Short mmCIF file of C-alpha atoms in Angstrom, two decimals:
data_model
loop_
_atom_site.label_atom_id
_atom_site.label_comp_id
_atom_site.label_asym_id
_atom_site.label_seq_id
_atom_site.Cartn_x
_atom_site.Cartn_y
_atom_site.Cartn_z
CA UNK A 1076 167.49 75.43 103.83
CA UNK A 1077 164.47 73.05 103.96
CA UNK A 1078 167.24 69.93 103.41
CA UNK A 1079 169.18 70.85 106.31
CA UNK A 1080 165.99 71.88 108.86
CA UNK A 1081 164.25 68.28 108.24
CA UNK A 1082 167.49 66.52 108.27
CA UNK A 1083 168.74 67.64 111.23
CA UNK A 1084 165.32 67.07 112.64
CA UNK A 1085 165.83 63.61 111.69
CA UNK A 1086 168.71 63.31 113.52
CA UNK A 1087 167.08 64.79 116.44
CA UNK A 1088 168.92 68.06 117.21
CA UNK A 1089 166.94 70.08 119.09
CA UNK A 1090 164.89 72.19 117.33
CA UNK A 1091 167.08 75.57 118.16
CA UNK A 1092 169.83 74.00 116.27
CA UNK A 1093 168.37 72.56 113.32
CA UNK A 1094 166.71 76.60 112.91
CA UNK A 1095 170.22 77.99 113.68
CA UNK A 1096 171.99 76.14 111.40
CA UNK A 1097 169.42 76.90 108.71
CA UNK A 1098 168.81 80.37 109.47
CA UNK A 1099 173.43 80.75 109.34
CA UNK A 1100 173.12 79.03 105.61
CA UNK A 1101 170.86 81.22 104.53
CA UNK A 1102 172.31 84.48 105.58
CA UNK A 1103 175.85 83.42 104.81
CA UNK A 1104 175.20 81.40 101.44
CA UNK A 1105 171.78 83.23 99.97
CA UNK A 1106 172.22 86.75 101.20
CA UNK A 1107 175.93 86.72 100.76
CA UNK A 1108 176.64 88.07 104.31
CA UNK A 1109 180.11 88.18 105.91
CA UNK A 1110 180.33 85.50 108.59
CA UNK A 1111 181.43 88.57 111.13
CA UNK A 1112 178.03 90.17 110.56
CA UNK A 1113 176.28 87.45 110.61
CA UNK A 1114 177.37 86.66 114.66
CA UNK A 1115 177.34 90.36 115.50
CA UNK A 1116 173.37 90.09 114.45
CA UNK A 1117 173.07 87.58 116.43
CA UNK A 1118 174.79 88.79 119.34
CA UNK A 1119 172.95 92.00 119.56
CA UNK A 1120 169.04 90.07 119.06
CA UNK A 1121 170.24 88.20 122.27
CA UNK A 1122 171.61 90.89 124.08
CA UNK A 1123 167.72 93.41 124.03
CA UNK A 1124 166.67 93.73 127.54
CA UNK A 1125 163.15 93.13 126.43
CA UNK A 1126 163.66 89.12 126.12
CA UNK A 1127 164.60 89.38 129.81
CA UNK A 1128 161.01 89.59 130.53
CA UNK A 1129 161.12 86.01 128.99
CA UNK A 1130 161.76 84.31 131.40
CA UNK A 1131 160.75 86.19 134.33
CA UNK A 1132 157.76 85.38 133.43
CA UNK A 1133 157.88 81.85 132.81
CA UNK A 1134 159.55 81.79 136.35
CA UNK A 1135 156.50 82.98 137.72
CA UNK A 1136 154.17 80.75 135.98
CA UNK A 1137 156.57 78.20 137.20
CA UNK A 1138 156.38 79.09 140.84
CA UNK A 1139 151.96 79.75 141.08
CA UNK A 1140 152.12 75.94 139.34
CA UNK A 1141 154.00 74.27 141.52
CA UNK A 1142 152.51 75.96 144.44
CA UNK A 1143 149.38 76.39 146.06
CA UNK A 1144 148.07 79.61 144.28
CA UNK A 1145 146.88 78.07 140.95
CA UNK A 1146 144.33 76.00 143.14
CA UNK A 1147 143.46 79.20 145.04
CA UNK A 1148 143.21 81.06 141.63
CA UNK A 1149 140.84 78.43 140.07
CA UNK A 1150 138.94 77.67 143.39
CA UNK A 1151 137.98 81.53 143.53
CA UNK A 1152 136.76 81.33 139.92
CA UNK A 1153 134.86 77.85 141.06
CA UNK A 1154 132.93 79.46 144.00
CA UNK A 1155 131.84 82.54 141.93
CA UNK A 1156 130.39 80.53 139.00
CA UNK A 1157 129.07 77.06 140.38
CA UNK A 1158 125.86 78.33 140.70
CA UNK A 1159 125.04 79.11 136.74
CA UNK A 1160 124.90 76.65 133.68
CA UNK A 1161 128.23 76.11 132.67
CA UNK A 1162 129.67 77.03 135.51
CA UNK A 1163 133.24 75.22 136.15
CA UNK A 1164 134.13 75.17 132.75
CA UNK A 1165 133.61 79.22 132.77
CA UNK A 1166 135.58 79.45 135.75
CA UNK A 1167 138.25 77.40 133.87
CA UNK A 1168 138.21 79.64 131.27
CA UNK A 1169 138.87 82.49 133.63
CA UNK A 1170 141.19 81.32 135.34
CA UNK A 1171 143.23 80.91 132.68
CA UNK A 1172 142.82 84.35 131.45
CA UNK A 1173 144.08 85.55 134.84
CA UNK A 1174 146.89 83.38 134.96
CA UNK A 1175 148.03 84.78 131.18
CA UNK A 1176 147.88 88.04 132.53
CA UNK A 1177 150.34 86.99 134.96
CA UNK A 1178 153.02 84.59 133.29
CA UNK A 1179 151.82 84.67 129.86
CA UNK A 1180 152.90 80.98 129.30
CA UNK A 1181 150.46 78.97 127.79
CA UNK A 1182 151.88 75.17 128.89
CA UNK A 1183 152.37 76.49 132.84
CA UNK A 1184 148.66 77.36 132.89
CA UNK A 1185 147.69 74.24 131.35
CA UNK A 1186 150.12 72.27 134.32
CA UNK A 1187 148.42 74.40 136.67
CA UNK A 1188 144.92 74.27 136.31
CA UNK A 1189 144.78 70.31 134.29
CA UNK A 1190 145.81 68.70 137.16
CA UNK A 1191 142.76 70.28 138.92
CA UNK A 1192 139.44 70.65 136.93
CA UNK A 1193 140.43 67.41 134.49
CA UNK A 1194 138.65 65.36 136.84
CA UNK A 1195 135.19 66.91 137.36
CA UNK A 1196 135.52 68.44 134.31
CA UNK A 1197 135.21 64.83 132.30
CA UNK A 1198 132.48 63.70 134.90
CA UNK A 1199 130.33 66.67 134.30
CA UNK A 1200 130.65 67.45 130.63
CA UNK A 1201 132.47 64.25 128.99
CA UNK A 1202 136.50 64.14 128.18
CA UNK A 1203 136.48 66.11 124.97
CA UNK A 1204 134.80 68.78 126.59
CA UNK A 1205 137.22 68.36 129.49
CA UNK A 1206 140.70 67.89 127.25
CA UNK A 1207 139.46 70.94 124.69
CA UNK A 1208 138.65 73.64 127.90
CA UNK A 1209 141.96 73.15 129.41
CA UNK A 1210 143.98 73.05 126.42
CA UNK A 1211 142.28 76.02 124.29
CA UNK A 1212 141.87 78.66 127.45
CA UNK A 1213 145.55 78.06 128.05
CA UNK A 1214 145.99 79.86 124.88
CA UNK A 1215 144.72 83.30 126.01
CA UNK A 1216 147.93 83.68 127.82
CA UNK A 1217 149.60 84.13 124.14
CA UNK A 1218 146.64 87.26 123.69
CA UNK A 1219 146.07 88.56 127.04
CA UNK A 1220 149.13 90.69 128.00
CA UNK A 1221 151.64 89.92 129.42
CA UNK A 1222 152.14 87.60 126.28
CA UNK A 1223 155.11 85.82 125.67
CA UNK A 1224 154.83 86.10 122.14
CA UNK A 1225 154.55 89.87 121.96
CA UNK A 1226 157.27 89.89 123.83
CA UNK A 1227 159.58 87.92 121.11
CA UNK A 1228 157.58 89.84 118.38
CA UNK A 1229 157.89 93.09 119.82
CA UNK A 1230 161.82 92.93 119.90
CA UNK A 1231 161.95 90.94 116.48
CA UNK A 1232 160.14 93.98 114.91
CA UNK A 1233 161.18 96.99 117.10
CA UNK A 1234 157.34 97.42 118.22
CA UNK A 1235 156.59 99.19 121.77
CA UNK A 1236 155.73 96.13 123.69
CA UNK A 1237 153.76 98.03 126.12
CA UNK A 1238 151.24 98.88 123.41
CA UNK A 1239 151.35 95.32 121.93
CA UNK A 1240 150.28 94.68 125.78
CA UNK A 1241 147.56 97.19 125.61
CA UNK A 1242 146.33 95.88 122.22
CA UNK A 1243 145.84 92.36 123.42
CA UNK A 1244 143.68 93.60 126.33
CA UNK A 1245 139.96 93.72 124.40
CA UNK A 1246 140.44 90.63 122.37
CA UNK A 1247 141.59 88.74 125.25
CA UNK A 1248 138.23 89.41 127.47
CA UNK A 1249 136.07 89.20 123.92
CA UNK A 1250 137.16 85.98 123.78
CA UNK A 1251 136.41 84.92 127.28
CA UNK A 1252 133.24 86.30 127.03
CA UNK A 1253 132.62 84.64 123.60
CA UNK A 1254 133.59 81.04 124.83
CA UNK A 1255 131.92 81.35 127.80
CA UNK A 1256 128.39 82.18 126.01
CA UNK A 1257 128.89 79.34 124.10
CA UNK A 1258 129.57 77.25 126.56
CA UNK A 1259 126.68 78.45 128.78
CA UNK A 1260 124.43 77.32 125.63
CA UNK A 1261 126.79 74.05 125.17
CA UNK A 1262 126.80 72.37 128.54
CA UNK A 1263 123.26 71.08 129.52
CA UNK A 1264 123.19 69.58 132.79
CA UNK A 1265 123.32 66.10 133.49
CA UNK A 1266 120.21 63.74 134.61
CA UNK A 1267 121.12 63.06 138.31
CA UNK A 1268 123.43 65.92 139.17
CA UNK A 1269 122.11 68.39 141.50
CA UNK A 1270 122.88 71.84 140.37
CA UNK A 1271 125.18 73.71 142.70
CA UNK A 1272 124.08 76.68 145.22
CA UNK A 1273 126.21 79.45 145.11
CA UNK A 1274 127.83 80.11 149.14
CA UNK A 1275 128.42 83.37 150.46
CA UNK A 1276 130.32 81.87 153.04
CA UNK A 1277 132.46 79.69 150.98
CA UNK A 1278 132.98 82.27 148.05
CA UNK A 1279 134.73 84.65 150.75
CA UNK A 1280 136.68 81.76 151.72
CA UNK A 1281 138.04 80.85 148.32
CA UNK A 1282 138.59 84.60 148.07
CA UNK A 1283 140.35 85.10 151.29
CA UNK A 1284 142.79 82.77 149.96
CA UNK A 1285 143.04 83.63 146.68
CA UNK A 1286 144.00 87.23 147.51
CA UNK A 1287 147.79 86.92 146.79
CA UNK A 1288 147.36 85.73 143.56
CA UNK A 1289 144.24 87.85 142.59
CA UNK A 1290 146.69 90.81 143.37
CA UNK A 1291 149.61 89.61 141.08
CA UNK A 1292 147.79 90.63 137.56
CA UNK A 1293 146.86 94.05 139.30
CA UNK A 1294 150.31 94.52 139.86
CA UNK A 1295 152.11 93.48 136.42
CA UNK A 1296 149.89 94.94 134.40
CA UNK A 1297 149.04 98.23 136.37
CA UNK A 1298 153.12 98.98 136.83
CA UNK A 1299 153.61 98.91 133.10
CA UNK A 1300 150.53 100.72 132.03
CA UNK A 1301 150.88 103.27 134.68
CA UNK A 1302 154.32 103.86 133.06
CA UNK A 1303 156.17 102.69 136.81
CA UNK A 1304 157.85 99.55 135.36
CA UNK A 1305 159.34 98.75 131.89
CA UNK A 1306 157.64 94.93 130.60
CA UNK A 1307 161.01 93.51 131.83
CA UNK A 1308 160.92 95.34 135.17
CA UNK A 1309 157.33 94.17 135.76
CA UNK A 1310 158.60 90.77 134.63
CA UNK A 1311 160.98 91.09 137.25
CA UNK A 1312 158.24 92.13 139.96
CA UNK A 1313 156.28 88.92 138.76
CA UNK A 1314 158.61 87.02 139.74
CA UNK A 1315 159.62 87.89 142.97
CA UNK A 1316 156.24 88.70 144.09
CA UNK A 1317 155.15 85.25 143.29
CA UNK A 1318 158.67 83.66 145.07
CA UNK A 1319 158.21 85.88 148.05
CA UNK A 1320 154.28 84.08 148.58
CA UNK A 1321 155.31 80.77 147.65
CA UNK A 1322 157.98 80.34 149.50
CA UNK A 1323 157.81 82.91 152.44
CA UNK A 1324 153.68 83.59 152.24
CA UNK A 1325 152.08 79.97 151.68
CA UNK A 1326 155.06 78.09 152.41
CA UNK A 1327 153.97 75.85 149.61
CA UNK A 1328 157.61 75.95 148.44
CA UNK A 1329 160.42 74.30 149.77
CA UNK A 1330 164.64 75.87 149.35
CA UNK A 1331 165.32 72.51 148.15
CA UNK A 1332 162.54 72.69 145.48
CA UNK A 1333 163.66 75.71 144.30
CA UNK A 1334 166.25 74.51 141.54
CA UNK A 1335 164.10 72.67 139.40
CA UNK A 1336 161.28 75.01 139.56
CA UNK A 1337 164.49 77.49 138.20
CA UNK A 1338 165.08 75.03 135.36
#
């Protein structure tokens, strides 16, 4: 099994392939399985509804990045914290816990949000700091529901996925709350940068037009706990909430933009 995962590695099959091909040796040549039952297993792990919420999901990850309402998330995060120590790194940190609760992709929240707090991020606090905030709170999205990985998990092991969603909920903020103590103790301000005052005025603002966004976790999460929506239905919701905003809302989207924001 090991032989032919590395070797096909090698010879740079993609990764599916090199698992599939391992995973069909095994069954067929270890566990002595029929090569009938071995495709009808198959067939029916593809074919659970549940893994539709896949990639609903990672549609709507896909749309909030390549629009305007990742900025809008973050900025409203920004405008509520820059007043105390540690405050855009926090807000970082946030924002990526609302964003998991919305696409539960880990890599679209890091393309959303890297592209906009790198920058001051690495002036304020250095580039580690900067590279290891963006990277690690993009990870929430795998704890904070709606998690692609329960997802897969939940349908690999016939567990409700709605209370894998409701389990993830208290580690998820504990975690926020943990890493943002720490980093309130962690990042001392610099000599020569004035300390930000926080603006009533520009906090409703950022909030203003962070609204449609801010309302998106509300609604994924409150369908499927309320019992209203399945996880694939709300999956579904996701992502035409967030295509009907981007493209009809914000206009941030072009029709011609469209199919590679679908692949």
């Amino acid at each position: 099994v090991l032989i032919i995962l590395i070797g096909l590695s090698l010879l740079k099959c993609p990764i599916y392939i090199s698992i599939l091909c391992s995973a069909i040796y095994l069954q067929i040549f270890v566990n002595h399985m029929s090569l009938t039952n071995v495709f009808t297993g198959f067939f029916e792990a593809m074919t659970k509804n549940a893994l539709l919420a896949v990639p609903f999901f990672m549609v709507a990850g896909s749309l909030i990045a390549a629009s305007s309402l990742g900025t809008r998330l973050i900025n409203v995060c920004i405008e509520t914290l820059k007043s105390i120590r540690g405050g855009l790194p926090i807000a970082c940190v946030i924002a990526n816990a609302i964003f998991g609760a919305i696409s539960g992709s880990g890599p679209a929240a890091t393309a959303t949000f890297g592209k906009i707090v790198h920058k001051p991020l690495s002036e304020r606090h250095g580039e580690s700091m900067s590279l290891g905030i963006i990277t690690s709170s993009a990870c929430l999205s795998t704890i904070i529901p709606p998690s692609i990985t329960m997802i897969i998990y939940g349908v690999a092991t016939e567990t409700s996925i709605t209370k894998l969603f409701l389990a993830g909920i208290l580690p998820g903020i504990l975690i926020v709350v943990i890493v943002s103590v720490y980093l309130i103790i962690m990042c001392k301000p610099r000599p020569g940068v004035e300390k930000e005052k926080f603006s009533a005025r520009a906090f409703g603002k950022a909030l203003w037009k962070g609204l449609p966004v801010l309302v998106l976790p509300v609604l994924v999460l409150g369908s499927v706990y309320t019992g209203i929506c399945t996880p694939t239905e709300s999956g579904a919701l996701a992502a035409a909430y967030s295509f009907i905003v981007a493209v009809f809302g914000t206009r941030d989207i072009k029709f011609k933009q469209l199919l590679p924001i679908f692949k």
